[in-house]
mmCIF file of C-alpha atoms and ligand atoms in Angstrom:
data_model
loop_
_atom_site.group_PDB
_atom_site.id
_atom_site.type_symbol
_atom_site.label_atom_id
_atom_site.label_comp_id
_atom_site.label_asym_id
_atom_site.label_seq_id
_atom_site.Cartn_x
_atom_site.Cartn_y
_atom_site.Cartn_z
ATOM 1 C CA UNK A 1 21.434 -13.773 -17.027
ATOM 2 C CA UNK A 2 19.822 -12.020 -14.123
ATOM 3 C CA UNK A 3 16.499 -11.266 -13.523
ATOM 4 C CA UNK A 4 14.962 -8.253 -13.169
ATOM 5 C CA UNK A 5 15.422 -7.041 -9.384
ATOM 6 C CA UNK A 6 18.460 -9.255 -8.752
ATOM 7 C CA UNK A 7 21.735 -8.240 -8.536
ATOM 8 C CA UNK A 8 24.637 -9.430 -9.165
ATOM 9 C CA UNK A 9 27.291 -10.342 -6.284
ATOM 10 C CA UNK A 10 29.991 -8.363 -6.920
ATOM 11 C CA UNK A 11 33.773 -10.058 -6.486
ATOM 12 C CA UNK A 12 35.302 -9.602 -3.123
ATOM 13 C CA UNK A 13 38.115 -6.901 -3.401
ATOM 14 C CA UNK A 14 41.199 -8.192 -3.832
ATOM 15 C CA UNK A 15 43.375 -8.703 -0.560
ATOM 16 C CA UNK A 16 45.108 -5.662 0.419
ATOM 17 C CA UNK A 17 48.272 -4.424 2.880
ATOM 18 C CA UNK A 18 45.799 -5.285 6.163
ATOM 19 C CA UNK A 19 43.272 -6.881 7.546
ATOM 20 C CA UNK A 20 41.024 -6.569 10.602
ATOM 21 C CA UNK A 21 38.867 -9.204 12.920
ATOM 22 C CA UNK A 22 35.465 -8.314 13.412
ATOM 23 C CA UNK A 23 33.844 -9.873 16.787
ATOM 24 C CA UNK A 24 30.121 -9.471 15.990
ATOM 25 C CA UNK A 25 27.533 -10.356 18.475
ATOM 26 C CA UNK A 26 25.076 -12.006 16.359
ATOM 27 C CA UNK A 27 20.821 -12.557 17.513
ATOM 28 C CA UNK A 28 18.187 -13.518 15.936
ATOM 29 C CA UNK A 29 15.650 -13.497 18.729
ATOM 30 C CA UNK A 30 12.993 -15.631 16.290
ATOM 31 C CA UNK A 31 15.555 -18.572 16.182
ATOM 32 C CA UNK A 32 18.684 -18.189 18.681
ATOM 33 C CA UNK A 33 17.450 -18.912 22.428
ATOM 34 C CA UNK A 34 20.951 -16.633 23.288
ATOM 35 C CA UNK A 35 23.280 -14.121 21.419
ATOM 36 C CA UNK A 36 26.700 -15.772 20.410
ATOM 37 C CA UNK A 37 29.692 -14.349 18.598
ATOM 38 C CA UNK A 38 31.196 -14.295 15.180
ATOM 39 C CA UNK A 39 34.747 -13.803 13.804
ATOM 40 C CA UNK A 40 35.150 -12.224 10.315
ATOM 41 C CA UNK A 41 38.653 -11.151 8.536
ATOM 42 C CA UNK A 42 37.699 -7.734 6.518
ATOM 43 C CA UNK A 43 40.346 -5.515 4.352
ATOM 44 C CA UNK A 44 41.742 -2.357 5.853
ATOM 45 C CA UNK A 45 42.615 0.356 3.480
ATOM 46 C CA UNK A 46 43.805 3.994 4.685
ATOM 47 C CA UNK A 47 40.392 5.689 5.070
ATOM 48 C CA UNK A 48 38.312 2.720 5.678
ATOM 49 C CA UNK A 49 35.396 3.078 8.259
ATOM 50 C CA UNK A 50 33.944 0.669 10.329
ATOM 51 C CA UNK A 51 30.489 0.676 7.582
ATOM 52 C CA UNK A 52 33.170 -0.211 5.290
ATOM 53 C CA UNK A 53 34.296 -3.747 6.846
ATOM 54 C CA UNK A 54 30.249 -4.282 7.884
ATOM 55 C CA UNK A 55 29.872 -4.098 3.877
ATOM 56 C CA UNK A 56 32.495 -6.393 3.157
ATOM 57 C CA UNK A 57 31.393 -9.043 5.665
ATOM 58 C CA UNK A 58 26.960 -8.650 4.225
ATOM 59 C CA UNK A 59 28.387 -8.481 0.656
ATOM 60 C CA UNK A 60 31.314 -10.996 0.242
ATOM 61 C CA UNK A 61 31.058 -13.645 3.115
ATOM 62 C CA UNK A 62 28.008 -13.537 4.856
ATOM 63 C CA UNK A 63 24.701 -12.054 3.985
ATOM 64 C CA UNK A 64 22.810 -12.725 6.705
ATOM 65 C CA UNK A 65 24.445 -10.132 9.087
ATOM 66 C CA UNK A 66 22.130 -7.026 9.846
ATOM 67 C CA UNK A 67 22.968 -3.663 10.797
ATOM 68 C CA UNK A 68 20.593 -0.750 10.167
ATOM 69 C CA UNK A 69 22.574 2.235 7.655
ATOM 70 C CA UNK A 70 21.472 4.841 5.013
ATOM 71 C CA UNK A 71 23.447 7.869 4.210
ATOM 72 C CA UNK A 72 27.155 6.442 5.100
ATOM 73 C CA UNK A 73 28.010 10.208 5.941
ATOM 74 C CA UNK A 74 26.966 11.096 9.548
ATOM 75 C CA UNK A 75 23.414 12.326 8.871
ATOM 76 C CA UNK A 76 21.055 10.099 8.965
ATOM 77 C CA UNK A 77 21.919 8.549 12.495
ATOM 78 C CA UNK A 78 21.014 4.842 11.682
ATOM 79 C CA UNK A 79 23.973 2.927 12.169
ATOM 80 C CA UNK A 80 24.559 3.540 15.806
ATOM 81 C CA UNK A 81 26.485 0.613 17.386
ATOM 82 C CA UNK A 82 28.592 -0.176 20.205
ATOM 83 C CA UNK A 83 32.312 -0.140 19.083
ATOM 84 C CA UNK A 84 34.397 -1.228 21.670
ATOM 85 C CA UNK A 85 32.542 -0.725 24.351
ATOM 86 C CA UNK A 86 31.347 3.148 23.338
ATOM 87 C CA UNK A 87 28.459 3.842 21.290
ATOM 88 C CA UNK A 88 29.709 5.418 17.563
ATOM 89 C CA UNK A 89 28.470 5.551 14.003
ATOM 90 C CA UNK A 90 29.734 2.909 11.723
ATOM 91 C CA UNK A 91 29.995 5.189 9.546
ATOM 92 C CA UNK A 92 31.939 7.673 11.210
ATOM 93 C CA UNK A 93 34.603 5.998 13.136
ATOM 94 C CA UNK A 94 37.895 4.679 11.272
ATOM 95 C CA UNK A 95 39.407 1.452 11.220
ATOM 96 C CA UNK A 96 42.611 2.879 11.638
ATOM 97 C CA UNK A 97 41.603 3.884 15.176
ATOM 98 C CA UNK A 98 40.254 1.009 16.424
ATOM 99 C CA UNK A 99 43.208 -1.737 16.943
ATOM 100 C CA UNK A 100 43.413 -5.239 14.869
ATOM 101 C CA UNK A 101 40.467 -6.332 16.799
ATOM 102 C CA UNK A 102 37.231 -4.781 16.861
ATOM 103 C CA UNK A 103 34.291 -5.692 19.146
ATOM 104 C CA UNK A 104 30.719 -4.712 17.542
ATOM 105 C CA UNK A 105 27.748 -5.413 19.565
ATOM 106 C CA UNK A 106 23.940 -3.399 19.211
ATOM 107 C CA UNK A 107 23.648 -0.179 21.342
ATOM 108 C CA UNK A 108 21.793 -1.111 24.767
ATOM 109 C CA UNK A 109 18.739 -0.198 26.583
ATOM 110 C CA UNK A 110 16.471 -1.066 23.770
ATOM 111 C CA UNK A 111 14.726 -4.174 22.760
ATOM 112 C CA UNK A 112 16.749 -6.128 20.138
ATOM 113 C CA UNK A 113 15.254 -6.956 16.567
ATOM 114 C CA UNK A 114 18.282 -9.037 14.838
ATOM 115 C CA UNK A 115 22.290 -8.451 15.318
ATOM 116 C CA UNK A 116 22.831 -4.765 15.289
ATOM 117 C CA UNK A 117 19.475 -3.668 14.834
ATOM 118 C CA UNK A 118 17.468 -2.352 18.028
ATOM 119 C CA UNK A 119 13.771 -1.773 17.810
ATOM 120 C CA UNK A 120 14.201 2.352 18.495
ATOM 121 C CA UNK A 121 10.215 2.657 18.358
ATOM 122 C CA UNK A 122 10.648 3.146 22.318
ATOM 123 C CA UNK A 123 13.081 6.026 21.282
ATOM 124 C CA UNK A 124 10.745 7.690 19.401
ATOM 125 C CA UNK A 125 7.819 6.922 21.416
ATOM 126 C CA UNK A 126 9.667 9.090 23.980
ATOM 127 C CA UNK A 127 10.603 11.765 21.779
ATOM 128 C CA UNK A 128 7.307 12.433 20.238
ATOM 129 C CA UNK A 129 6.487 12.990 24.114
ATOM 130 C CA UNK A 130 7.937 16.329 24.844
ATOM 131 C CA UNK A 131 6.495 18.046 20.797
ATOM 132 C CA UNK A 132 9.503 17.893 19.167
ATOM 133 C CA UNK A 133 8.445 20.882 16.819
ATOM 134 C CA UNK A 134 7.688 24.732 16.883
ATOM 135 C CA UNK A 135 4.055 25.431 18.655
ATOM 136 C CA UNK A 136 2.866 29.493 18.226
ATOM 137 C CA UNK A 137 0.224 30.859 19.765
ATOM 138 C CA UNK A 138 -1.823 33.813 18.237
ATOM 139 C CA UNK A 139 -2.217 34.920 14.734
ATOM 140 C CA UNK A 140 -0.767 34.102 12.239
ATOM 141 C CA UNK A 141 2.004 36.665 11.509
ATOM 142 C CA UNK A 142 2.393 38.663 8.203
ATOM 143 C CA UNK A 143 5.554 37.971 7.560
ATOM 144 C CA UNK A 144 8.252 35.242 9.087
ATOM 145 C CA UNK A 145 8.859 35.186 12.727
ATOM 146 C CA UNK A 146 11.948 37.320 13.277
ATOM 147 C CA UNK A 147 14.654 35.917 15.518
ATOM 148 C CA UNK A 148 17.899 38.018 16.856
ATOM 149 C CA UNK A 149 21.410 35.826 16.358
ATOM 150 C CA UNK A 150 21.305 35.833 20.506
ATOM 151 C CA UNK A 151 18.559 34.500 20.034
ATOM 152 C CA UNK A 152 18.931 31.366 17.347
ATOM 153 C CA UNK A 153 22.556 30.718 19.499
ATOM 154 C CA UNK A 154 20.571 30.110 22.645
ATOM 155 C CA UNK A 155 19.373 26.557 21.488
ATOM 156 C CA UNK A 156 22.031 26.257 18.051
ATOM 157 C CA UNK A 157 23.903 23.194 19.775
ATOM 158 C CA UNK A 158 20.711 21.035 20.509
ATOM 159 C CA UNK A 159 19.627 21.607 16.482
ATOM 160 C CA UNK A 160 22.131 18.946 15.081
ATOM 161 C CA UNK A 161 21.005 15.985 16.619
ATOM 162 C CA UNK A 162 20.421 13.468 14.596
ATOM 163 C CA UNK A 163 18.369 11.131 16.544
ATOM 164 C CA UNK A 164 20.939 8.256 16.208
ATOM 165 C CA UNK A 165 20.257 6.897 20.236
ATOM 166 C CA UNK A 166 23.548 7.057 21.122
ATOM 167 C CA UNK A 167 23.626 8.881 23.600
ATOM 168 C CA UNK A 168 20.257 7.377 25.333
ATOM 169 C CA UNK A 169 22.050 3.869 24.407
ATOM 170 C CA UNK A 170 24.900 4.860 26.353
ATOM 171 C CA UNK A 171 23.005 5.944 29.710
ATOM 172 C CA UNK A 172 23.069 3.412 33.064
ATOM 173 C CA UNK A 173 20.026 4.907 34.062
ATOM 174 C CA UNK A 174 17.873 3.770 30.310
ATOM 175 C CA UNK A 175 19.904 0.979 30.817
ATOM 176 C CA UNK A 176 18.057 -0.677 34.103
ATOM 177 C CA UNK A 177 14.356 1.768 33.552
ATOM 178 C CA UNK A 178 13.624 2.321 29.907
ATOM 179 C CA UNK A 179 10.519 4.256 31.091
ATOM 180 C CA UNK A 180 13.307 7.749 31.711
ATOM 181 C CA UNK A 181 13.121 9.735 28.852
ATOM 182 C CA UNK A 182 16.470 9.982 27.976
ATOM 183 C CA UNK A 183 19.319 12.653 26.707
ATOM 184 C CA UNK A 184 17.846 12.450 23.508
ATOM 185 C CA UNK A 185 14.413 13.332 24.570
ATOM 186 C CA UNK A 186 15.992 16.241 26.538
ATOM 187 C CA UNK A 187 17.973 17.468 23.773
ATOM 188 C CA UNK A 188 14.669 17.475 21.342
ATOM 189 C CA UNK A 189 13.473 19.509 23.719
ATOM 190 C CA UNK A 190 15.753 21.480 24.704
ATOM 191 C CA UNK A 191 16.207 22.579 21.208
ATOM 192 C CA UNK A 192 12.137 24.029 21.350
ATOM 193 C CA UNK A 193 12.201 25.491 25.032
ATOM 194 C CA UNK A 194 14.756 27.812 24.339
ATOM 195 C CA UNK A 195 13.677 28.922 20.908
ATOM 196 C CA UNK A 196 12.279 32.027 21.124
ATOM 197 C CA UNK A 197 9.478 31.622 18.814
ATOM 198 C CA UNK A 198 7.824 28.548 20.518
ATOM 199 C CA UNK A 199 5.237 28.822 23.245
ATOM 200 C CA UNK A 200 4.783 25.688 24.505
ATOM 201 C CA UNK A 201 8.251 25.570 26.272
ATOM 202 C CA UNK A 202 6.217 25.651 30.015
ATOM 203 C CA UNK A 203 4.375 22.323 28.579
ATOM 204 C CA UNK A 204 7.134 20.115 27.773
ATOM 205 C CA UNK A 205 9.025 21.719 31.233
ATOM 206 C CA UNK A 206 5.921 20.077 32.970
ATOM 207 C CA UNK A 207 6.917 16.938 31.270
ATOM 208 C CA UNK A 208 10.444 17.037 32.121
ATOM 209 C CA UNK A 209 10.178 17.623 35.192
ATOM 210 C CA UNK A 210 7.888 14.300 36.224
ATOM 211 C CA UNK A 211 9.038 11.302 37.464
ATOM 212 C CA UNK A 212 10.922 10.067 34.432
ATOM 213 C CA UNK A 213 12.164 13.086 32.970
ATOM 214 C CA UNK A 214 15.375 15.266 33.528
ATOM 215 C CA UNK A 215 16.000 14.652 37.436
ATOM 216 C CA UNK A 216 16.740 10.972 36.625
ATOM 217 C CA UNK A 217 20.184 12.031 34.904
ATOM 218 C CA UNK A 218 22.765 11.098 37.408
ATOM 219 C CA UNK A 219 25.472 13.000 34.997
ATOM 220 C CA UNK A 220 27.772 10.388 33.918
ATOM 221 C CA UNK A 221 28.824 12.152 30.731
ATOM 222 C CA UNK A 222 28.123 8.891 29.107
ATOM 223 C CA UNK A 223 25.691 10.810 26.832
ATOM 224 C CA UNK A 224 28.123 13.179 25.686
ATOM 225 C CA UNK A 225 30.877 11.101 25.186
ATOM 226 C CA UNK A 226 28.776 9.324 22.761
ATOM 227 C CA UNK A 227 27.400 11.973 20.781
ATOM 228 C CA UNK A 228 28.741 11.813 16.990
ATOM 229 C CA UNK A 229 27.605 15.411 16.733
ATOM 230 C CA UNK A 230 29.780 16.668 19.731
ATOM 231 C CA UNK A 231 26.280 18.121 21.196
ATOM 232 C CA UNK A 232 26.842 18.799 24.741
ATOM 233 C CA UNK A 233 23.987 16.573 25.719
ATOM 234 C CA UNK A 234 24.809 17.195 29.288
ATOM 235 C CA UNK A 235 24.896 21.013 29.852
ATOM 236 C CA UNK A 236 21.271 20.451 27.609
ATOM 237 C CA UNK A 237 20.003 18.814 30.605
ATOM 238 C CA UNK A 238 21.120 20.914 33.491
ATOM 239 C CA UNK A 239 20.053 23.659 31.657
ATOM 240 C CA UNK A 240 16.434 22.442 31.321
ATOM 241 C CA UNK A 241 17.080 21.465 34.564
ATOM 242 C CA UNK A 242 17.785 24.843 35.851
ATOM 243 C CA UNK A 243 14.591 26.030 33.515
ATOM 244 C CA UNK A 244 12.358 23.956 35.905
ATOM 245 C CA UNK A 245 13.921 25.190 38.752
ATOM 246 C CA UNK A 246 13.521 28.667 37.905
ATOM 247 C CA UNK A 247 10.104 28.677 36.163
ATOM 248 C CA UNK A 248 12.008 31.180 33.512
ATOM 249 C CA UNK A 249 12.700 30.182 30.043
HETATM 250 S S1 LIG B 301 22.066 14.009 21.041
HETATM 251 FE FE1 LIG B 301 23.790 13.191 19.797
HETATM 252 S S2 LIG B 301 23.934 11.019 20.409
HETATM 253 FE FE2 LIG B 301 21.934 11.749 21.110
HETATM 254 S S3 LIG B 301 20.507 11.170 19.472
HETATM 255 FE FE3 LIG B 301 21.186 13.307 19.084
HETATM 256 S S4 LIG B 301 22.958 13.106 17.718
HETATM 257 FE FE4 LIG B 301 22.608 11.059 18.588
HETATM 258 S S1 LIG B 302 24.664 5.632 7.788
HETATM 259 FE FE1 LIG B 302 23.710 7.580 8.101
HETATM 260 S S2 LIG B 302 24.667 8.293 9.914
HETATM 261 FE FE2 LIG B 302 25.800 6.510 9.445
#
């Protein structure tokens, strides 16, 4: 009989055609004075994602492995990890694609809270920064803001991001000076200083163009290698880059 708010274990899935190794590097800074590594078998079925064989490990053969997810679809950008070496959604990325061995470690460049879960609070801290929302000036207009197509393309690419950190995660420079903004910052506001409606685009430009903002990109691609969204997180910058330089927006 359970009680209410507990639920029952459900039985392991039966074995299937394959299996795959999980190497997990496992932290919990409270108790572990280092990070070590686990081994776990999981089942491999045609279709499986990574999130898939994370479940199987939590649910069927050890429970105390964290990892941050929500949607399991590619929205909700919480389950950013670093998948053999490359920053990817567990959620997104196959099994079938990733060999008999996988190695799963937390994105880097932010402060570790337990196994796969980063503390992103330094993310956002940066991304509340540059206003990461529409500012108007003037009245307030009769009827909605018009915008041409042109217009809404000009910044369409930099509207799907989903804040997962990958990309940020994946840059050398975060890596060794947490205090640079990062693609993801850039990209937030990249999507506002090119939107035709917004008037505080010379604001977060003044930002950007400091000591820690856009000019610390050194252009590995890194960024958009990582993206799950296939943003061009690059081109974002040098274009805000080029906004700076220009003074036009
Ligand atoms: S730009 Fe791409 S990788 Fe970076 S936070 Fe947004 S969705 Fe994630
Ligand atoms: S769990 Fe939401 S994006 Fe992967």
């Amino acid at each position: 009989m359970f009680q209410r708010g507990q639920r029952a274990q459900p039985d392991a899935p039966a074995p299937t055609a394959g299996t795959i190794r999980l190497r997990i590097r496992r932290c919990d800074p409270d108790r572990d004075p280092e990070p070590h590594w686990e081994t776990y078998q999981a089942p491999r079925q045609p279709g499986d994602r990574l999130l898939d064989a994370l479940h199987h490990v939590k649910w069927y053969v050890d429970g105390s492995l964290s990892f941050r997810r929500s949607c399991a679809h590619g929205v909700c950008g919480s389950d950013a990890m670093r998948v053999n070496g490359v920053n990817r959604l567990a959620c997104k990325v196959l099994l079938k694609d990733l060999g008999d061995e996988v190695i799963v470690e937390p994105i880097q460049g932010l402060p570790l809270a337990k196994d796969l879960i980063v503390d992103m609070e330094p993310f956002f801290a940066s991304y509340r920064a540059v206003m990461p929302y529409l500012i108007t000036a003037g009245h307030e207009p009769t009827r909605e803001r018009l915008q041409s197509p042109e217009q809404r393309d000009r910044y369409d690419d930099t509207t799907k991001c989903i804040l997962c950190a990958a990309c940020t995660g994946s840059c050398p420079v975060y890596w060794v000076d947490g205090r640079y903004v990062g693609p993801a910052t850039i990209v937030n506001a990249h999507r506002f200083i090119f939107d035709s409606r917004d008037t505080a685009a010379g604001e977060r430009l003044e930002i950007l163009k400091g000591r820690d903002g856009v000019f610390r990109c050194r252009t590995t691609f890194n960024c958009t290698d990582a993206c799950p969204r296939g943003i061009q997180v690059t081109q974002a910058i040098i274009e805000v880059r080029r906004a700076i330089a220009s003074a036009q927006i």
